XYZ file of C-alpha atoms in Angstrom:
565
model
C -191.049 -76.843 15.843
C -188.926 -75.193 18.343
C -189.801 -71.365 18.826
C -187.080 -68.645 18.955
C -186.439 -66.835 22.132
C -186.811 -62.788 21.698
C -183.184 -62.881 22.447
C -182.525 -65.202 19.670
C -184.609 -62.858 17.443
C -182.460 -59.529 18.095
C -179.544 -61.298 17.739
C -180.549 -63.033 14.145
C -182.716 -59.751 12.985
C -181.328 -56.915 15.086
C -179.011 -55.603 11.366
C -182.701 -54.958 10.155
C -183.774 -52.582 12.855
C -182.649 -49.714 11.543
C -184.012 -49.906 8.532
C -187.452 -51.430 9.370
C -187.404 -48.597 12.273
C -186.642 -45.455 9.520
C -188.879 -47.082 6.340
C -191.942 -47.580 9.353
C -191.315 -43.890 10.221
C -191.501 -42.954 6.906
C -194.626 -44.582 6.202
C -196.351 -43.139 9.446
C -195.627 -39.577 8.098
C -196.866 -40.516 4.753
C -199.851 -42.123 5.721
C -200.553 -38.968 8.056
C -200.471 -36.681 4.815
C -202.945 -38.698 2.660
C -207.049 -39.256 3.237
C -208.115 -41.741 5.753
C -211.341 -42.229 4.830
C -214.061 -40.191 2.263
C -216.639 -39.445 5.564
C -215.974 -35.622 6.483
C -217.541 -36.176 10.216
C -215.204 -38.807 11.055
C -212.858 -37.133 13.746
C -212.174 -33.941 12.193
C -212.137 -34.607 8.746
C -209.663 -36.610 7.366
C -210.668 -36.662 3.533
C -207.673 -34.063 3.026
C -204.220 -34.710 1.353
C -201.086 -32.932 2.532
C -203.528 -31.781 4.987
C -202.981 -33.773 8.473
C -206.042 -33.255 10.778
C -206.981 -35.011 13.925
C -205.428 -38.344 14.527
C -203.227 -38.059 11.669
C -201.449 -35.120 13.929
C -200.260 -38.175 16.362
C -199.158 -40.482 13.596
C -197.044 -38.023 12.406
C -195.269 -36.903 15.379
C -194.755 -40.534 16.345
C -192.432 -41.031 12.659
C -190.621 -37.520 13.522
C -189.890 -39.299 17.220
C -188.815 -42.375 15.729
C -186.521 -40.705 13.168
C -185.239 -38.605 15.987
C -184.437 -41.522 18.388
C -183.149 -44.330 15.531
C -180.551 -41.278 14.661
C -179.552 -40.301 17.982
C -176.970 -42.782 18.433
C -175.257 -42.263 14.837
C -175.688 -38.785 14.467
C -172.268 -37.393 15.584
C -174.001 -33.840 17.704
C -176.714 -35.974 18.831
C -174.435 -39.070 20.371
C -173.471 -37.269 23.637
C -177.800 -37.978 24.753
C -176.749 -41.838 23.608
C -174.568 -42.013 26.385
C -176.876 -40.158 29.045
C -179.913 -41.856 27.829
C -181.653 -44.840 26.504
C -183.526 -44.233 23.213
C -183.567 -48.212 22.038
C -185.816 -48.433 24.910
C -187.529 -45.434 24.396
C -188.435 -46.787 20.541
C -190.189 -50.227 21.781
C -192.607 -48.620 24.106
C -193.136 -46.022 20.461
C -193.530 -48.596 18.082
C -195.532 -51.124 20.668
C -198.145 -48.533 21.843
C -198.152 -46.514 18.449
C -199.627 -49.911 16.570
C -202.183 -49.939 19.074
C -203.199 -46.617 18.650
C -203.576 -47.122 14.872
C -205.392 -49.755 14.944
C -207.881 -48.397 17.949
C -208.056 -45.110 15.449
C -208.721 -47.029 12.179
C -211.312 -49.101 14.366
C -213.532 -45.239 15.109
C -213.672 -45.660 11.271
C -214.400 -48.896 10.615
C -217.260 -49.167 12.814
C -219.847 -46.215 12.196
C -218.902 -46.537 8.914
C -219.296 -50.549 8.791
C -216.269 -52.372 7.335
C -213.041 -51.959 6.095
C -214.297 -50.499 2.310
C -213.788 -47.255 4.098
C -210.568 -46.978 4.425
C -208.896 -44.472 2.394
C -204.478 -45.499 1.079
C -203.351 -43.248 4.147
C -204.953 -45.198 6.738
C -203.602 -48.744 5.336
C -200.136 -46.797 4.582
C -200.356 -45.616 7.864
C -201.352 -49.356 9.763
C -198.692 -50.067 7.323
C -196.071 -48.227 9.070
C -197.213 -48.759 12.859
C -196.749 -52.099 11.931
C -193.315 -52.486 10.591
C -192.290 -49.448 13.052
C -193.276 -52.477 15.771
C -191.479 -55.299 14.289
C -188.565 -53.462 14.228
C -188.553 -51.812 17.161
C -189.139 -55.542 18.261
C -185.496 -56.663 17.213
C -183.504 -53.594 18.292
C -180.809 -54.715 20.680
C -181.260 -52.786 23.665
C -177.508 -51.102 25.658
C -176.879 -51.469 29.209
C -179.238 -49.224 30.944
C -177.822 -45.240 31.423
C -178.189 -42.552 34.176
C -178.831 -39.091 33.158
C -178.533 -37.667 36.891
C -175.282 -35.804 36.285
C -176.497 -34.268 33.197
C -177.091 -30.422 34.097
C -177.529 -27.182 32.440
C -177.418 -23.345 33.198
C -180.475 -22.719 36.190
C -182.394 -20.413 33.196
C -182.363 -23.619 30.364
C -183.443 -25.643 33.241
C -186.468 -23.561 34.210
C -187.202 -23.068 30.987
C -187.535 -27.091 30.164
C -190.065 -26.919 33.689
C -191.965 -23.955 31.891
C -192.224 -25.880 28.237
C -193.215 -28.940 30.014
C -195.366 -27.397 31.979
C -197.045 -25.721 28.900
C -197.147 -28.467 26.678
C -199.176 -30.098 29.785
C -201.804 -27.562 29.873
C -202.522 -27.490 26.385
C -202.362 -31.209 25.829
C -205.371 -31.480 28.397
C -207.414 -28.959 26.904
C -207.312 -30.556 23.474
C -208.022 -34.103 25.376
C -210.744 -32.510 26.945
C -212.190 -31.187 23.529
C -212.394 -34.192 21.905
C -216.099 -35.720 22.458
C -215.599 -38.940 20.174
C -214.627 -42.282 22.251
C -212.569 -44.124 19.684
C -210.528 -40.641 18.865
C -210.235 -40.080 22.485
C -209.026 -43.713 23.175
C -206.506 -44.098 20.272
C -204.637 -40.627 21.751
C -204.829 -41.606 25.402
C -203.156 -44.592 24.570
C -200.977 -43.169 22.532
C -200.230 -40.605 24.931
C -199.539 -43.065 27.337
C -197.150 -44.602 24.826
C -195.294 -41.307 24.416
C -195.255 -41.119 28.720
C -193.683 -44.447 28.748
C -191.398 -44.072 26.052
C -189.614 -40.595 27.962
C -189.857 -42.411 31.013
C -187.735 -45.300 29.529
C -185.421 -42.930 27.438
C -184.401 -41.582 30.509
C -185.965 -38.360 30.728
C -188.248 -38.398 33.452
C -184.937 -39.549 35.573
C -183.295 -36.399 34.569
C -186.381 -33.947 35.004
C -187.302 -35.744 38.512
C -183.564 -34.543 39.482
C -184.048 -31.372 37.642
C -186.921 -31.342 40.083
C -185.150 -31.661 42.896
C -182.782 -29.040 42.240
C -186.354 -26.022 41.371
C -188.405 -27.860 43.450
C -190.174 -24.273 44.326
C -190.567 -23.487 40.288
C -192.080 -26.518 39.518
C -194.776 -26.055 42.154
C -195.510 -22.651 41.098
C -195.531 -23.844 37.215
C -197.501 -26.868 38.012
C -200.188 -24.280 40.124
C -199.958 -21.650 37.105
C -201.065 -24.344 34.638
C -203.721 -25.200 36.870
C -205.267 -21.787 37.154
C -204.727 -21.121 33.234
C -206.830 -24.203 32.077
C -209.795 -23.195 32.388
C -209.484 -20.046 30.533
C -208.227 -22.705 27.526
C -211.885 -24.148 27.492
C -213.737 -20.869 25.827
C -216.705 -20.976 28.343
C -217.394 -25.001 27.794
C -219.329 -25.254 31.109
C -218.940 -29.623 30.232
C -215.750 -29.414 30.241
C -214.826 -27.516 33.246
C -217.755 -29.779 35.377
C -215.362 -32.957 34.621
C -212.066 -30.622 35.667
C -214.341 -29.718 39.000
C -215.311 -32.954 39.863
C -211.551 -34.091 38.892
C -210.748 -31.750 41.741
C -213.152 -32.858 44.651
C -212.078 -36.450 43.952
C -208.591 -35.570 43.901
C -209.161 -33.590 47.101
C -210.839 -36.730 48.449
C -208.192 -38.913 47.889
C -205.545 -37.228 48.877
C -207.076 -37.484 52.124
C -207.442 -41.291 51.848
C -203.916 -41.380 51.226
C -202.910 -40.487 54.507
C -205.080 -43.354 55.672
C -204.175 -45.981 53.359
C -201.074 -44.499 51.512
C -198.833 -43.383 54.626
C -200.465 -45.400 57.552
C -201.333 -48.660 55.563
C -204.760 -49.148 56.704
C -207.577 -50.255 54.456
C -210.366 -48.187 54.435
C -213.564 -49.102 51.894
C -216.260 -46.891 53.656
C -214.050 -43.171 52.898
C -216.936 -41.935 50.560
C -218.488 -41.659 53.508
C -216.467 -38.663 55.191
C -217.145 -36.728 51.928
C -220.982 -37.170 52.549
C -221.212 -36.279 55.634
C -219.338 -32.922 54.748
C -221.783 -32.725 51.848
C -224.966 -33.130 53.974
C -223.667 -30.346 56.895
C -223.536 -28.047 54.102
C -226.944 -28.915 52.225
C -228.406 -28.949 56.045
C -227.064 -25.423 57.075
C -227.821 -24.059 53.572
C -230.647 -21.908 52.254
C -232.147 -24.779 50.378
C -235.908 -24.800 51.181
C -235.318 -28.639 51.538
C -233.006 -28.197 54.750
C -234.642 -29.055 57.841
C -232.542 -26.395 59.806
C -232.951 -23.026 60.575
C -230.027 -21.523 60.720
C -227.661 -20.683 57.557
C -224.015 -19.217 59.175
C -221.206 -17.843 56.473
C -220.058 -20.688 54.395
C -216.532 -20.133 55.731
C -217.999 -21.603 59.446
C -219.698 -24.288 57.209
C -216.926 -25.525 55.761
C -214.989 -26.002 59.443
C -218.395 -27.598 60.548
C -218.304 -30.437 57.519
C -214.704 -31.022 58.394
C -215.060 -31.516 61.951
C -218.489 -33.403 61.563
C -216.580 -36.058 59.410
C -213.043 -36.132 61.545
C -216.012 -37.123 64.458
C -217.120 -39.584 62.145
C -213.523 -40.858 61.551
C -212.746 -40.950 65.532
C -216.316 -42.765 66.178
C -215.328 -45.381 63.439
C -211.643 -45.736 64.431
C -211.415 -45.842 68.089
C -213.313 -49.500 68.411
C -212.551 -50.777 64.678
C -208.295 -50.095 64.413
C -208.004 -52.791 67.226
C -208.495 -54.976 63.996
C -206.101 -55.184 61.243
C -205.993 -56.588 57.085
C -209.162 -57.706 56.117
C -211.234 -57.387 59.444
C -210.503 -53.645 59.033
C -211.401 -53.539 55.293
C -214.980 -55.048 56.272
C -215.873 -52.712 59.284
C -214.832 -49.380 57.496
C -217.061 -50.919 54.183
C -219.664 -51.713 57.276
C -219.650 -48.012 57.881
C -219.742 -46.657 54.479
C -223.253 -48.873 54.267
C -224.265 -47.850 57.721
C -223.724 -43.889 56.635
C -225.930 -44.133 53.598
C -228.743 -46.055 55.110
C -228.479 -43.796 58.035
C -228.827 -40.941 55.509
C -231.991 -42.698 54.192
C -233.768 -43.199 56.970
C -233.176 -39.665 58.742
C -237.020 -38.761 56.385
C -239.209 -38.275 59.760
C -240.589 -41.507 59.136
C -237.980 -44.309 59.897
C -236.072 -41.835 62.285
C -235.578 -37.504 62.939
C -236.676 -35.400 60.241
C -232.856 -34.520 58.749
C -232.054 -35.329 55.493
C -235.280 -35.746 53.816
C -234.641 -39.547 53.149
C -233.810 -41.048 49.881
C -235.188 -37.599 48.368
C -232.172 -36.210 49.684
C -231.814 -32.238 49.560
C -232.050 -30.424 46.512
C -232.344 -26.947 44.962
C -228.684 -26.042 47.188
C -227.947 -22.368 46.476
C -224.821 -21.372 45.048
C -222.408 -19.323 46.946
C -221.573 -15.951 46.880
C -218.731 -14.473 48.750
C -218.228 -10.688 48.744
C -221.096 -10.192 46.301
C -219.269 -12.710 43.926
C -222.029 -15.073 42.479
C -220.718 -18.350 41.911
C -223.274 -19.733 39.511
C -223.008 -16.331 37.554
C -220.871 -15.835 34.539
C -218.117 -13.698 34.900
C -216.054 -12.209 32.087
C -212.133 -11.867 32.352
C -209.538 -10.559 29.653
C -212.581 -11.047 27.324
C -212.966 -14.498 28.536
C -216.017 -16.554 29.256
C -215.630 -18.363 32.915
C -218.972 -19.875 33.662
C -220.382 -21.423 36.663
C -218.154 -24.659 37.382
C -215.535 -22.387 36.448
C -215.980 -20.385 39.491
C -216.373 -23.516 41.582
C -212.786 -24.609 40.069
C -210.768 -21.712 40.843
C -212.273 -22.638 45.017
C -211.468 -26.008 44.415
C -208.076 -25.383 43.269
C -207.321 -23.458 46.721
C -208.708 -26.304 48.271
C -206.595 -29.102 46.896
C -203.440 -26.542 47.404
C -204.437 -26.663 50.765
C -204.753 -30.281 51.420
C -201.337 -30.747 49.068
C -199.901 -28.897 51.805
C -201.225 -30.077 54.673
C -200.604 -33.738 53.363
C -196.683 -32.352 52.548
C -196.221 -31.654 55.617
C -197.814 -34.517 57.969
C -195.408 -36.746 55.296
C -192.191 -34.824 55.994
C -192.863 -34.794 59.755
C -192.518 -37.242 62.551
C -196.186 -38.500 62.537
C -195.465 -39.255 58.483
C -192.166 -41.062 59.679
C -194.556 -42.969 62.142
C -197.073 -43.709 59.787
C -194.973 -45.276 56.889
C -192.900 -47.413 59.997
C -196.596 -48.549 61.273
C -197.151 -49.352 57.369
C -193.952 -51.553 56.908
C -193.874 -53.293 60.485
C -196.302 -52.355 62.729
C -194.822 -54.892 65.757
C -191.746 -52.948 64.585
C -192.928 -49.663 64.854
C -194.350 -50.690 68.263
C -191.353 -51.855 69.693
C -189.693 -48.730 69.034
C -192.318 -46.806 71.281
C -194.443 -45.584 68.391
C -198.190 -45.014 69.710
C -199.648 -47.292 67.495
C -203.664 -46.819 68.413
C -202.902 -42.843 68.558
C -201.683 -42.260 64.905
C -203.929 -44.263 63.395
C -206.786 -42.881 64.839
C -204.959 -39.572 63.992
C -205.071 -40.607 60.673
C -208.773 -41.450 59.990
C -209.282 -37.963 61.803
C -207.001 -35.614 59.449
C -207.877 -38.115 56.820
C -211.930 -37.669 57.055
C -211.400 -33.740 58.015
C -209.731 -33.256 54.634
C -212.756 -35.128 52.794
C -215.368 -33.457 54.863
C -213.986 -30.131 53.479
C -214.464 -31.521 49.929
C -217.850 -32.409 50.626
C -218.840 -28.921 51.762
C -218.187 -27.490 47.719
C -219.220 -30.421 46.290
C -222.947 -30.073 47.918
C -222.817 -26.507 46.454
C -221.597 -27.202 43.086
C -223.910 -30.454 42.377
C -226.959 -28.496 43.970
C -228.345 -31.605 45.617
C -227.505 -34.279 47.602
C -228.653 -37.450 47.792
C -228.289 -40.973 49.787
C -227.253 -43.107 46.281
C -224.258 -40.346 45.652
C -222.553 -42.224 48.139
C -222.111 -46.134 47.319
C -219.891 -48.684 48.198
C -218.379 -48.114 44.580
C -217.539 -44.527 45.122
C -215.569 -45.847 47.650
C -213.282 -48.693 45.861
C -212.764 -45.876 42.954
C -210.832 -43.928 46.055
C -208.815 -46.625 46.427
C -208.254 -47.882 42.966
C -206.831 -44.077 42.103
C -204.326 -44.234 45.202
C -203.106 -47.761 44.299
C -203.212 -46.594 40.437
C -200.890 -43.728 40.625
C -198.896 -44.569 43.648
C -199.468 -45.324 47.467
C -198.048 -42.189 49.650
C -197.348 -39.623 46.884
C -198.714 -36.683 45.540
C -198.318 -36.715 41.862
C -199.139 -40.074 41.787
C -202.677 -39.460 43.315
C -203.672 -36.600 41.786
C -202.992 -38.188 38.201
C -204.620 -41.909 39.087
C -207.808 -39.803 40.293
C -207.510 -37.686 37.198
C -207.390 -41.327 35.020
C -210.486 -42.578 36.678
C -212.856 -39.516 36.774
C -212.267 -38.977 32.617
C -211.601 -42.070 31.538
C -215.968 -43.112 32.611
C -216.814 -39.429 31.098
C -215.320 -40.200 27.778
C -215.984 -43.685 26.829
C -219.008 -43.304 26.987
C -219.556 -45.843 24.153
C -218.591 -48.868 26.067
C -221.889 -48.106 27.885
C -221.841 -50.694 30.900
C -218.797 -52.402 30.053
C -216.695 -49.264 31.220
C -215.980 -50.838 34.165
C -214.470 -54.050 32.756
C -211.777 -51.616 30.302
C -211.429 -50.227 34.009
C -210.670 -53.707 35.794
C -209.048 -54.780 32.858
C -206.672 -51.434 33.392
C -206.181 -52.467 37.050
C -204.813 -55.815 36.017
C -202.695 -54.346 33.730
C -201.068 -52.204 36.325
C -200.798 -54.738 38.971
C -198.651 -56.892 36.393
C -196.420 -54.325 34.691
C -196.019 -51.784 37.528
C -197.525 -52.599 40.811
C -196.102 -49.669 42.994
C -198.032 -46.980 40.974
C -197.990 -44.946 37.752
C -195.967 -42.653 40.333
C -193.875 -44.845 42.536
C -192.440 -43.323 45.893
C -189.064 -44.884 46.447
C -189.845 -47.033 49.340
C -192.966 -49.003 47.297
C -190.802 -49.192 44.849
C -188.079 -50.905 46.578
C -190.496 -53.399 48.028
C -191.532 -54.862 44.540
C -188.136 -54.341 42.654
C -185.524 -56.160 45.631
C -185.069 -58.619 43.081
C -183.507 -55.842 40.974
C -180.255 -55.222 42.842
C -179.103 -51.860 41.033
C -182.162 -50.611 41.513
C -182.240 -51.374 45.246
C -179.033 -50.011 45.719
C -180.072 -46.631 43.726
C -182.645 -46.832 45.885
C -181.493 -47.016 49.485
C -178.936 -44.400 48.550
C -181.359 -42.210 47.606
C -183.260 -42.946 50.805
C -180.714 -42.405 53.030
C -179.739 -39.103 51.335
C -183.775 -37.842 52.229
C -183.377 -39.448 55.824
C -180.431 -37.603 56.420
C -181.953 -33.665 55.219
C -184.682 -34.658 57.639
């Protein structure tokens, strides 16, 4: 039996997409308006018709979405987007990641509730409709691909579509953040994901990256007011905002290791390190009555202390090690990372000088207080609870601006230019008179002094610190978040470190097999988009040359940035 091609499909099937595409929609919304199941503690209760609660909220929105974008092109005011944009594309990513969502959703039934008697009509109408949603979507011929670059509108509609995106981003994460149960959390992360990649192939993140462009300044100061709103979304939820902190310090972390691996190219698998050495100056020069040292200076001198302690570090591990390239370099810098928390260990007055207090570490870290501001108090503001890693969040958040900035500008500067030209060719970069030992020992310096400044809050906020905080494993989850969301950008990093520090909080009920959903994540990335969930042009380029319009989009593009620098 000879099996039909997908191309053979659409063009046998493809006069039954639209109405698979609109009866699947149709379903999805009914199904979202009838009881899922009789169990009232099952995600929010969904025992209510013409009542949608929970999960049923995404089932519906994906049939609106798939109405919207199987009309687009045969609606008369809606066909001027047809020719702009791509919404054939937009509804296979809907209808493919939508199924899985359903069935991930009816599975947070099924299992506490053991078997498929449980199921209320909605949730088989709704499976019903995912399904044929899919096989339609499956069969839909898809148009040459469209540009939405020269699609503009008045300055104000334009800022406002950065302000409503912008919104719609910080309320979205506050009610991911509130949802504690694993299956709901995993059926609208992947869902979400769906909706992500469904814009992206519609066209619209195209558009809005030019729109970007063009209020490059609004979007930074939108992105920045959403950050410094969240937390007063969270009503005092002290769990909540610890996950957002520690989001933060990792981010901060590996923004730093971007510069190192990201911009200069150069493998390094013993970072964690810089941000526990930062950590340990400011346990040591605290008033914990586990430091060793006498002597407690203003946390403001601490924090420069921590960052040049670990740029020290960085210039005492790169100076004999970047002689080596590739893998040799990998292995020395993971070396180090062992070397640093086995040093850590043994500094108990035992095994070597009475520093760190060993494998017991240092504990009971005060919190700070600047200006008679406690940071482990609770403060109230606009009649708003902020509690203690609240306070912590708000110094964070200056402290990511700040390495955003600094990272900004090393990128658009001539040491960035000579990092990424070390990156692509370093006999290249060489030849052309670049001083090839002298950035890249520049860039283990700037890139540990940045991490050492992360470690300084991070001892504060944890209250102890201890040798096992900073494994091997720490390290490779640095990594994994730069190569997740996108070698040498800033987006990219902040959301792949964002990805990897919630995704371990909230599925919690794959216990110990977390980290195989996260490999298994990894593998899917390195298949279907290796350059990053946010690609900068140049990685891009390098695993797309097969794709000559791409390429050529590309290089223009490239040469337009070369030339404004």
């Amino acid at each position: 039996m000879k099996l039909k091609t997908p191309d053979a499909l659409v063009a046998r099937y493809s006069g039954a997409a639209f109405p698979a595409i609109l009866a699947g929609a149709i379903l999805l919304i009914a199904g979202s308006l009838m009881a899922w199941t009789y169990d009232r503690s099952i995600m929010g209760d969904l025992t209510i018709y013409f009542y949608p609660a929970g999960p049923q909220w995404l089932t519906l929105l994906a049939g609106v979405l798939a109405i919207f974008l199987i009309l687009i092109p045969r609606l008369g005011f809606l066909h001027g987007l047809a020719e702009h944009f791509n919404p054939a594309a937009a509804l296979k990513a809907l209808g493919t990641t939508t199924l899985i969502a359903v069935v991930i959703l009816l599975g947070g039934i099924v299992q506490p509730l053991g078997g498929l008697v449980n199921l209320d009509p909605g949730a088989w109408v709704a499976f019903a409709g995912a399904l044929v949603l899919f096989l339609g979507s499956r069969v839909l011929p898809l148009p040459e691909p469209t540009d939405a670059s020269d699609v503009r509108l008045k300055s104000t509609l334009e800022i406002l579509v950065i302000v409503v995106m912008m919104s719609i981003a910080l309320f979205g994460s506050a009610y991911i953040l509130g949802i504690d149960e694993s299956w709901h959390f995993t059926g609208l992360l992947i869902f979400v994901g769906g909706l992500v990649l469904a814009t992206f192939r519609f066209g619209y993140f195209g558009w809005v990256a030019h729109l970007a462009n063009r209020h490059r300044r609004v979007l930074t100061l939108a992105a920045f007011a959403v950050a410094f709103l969240f937390p007063f979304t969270q009503d005092g939820s002290d769990a909540n905002m610890s996950i957002a902190a520690q989001i933060l310090i990792f981010s901060a972390t590996a923004m730093g290791l971007n510069i190192v691996v990201g911009l200069a190219g150069l493998l390094d698998l013993g970072y964690i390190a810089f941000l526990g050495s930062g950590a340990y100056v400011a346990a040591i020069l605290s008033a914990s009555a586990f430091s060793t040292v006498d002597w407690q200076p203003p946390f403001m001198v601490v924090v420069l202390i921590g960052g040049v302690v670990a740029a020290i570090f960085g210039l005492i591990i790169g100076s004999p090690t970047l002689r080596v390239s590739g893998d040799y370099l990998a292995i020395v810098t993971l070396g180090f990372g062992e070397i640093f928390r086995l040093g850590m260990n043994n500094l108990d007055g035992s095994n070597g000088p009475d520093l760190t207090n060993g494998p017991n570490g240092i504990a009971a870290i005060p919190n700070l207080n600047f200006f008679g501001f406690d940071f482990g108090a609770t403060h109230e503001v606009f009649g708003l609870t902020l509690g203690r890693f609240s306070n912590y969040y708000f110094l964070l958040l200056i402290l990511i601006a700040f390495v955003i900035l600094v990272f900004a500008r090393l990128n658009d500067s001539r040491i960035g230019r000579g990092w990424v030209a070390i990156r692509e060719d370093e006999k290249a970069a060489e030849a052309m008179g670049v001083n090839i030992f002298g950035l890249k020992l520049l860039a283990f310096a700037v890139g540990a002094f940045l991490a050492g400044l992360a470690g300084t809050i991070k001892a504060h906020q944890d209250v102890s610190v201890t040798p096992d905080q900073y494994v091997f494993l720490e390290s490779a989850f640095l990594v994994a978040a730069i190569v997740l969301g996108g070698m040498g950008t800033i987006a990219g990093v902040l959301i792949g470190a964002t990805v990897l520090k919630l995704m371990p909080e909230k599925l919690r009920f794959f216990a110990e097999n977390r980290l195989l959903l996260f490999g298994l994540v990894l593998i899917l990335m390195m298949r279907f988009r290796p350059e990053g969930l946010v690609a900068s042009k140049r990685r891009q380029l390098e695993f797309h040359e097969e794709d000559e319009e791409l390429a050529d989009a590309i290089e223009s593009d490239l040469l337009v940035e070369d030339v404004k620098k």
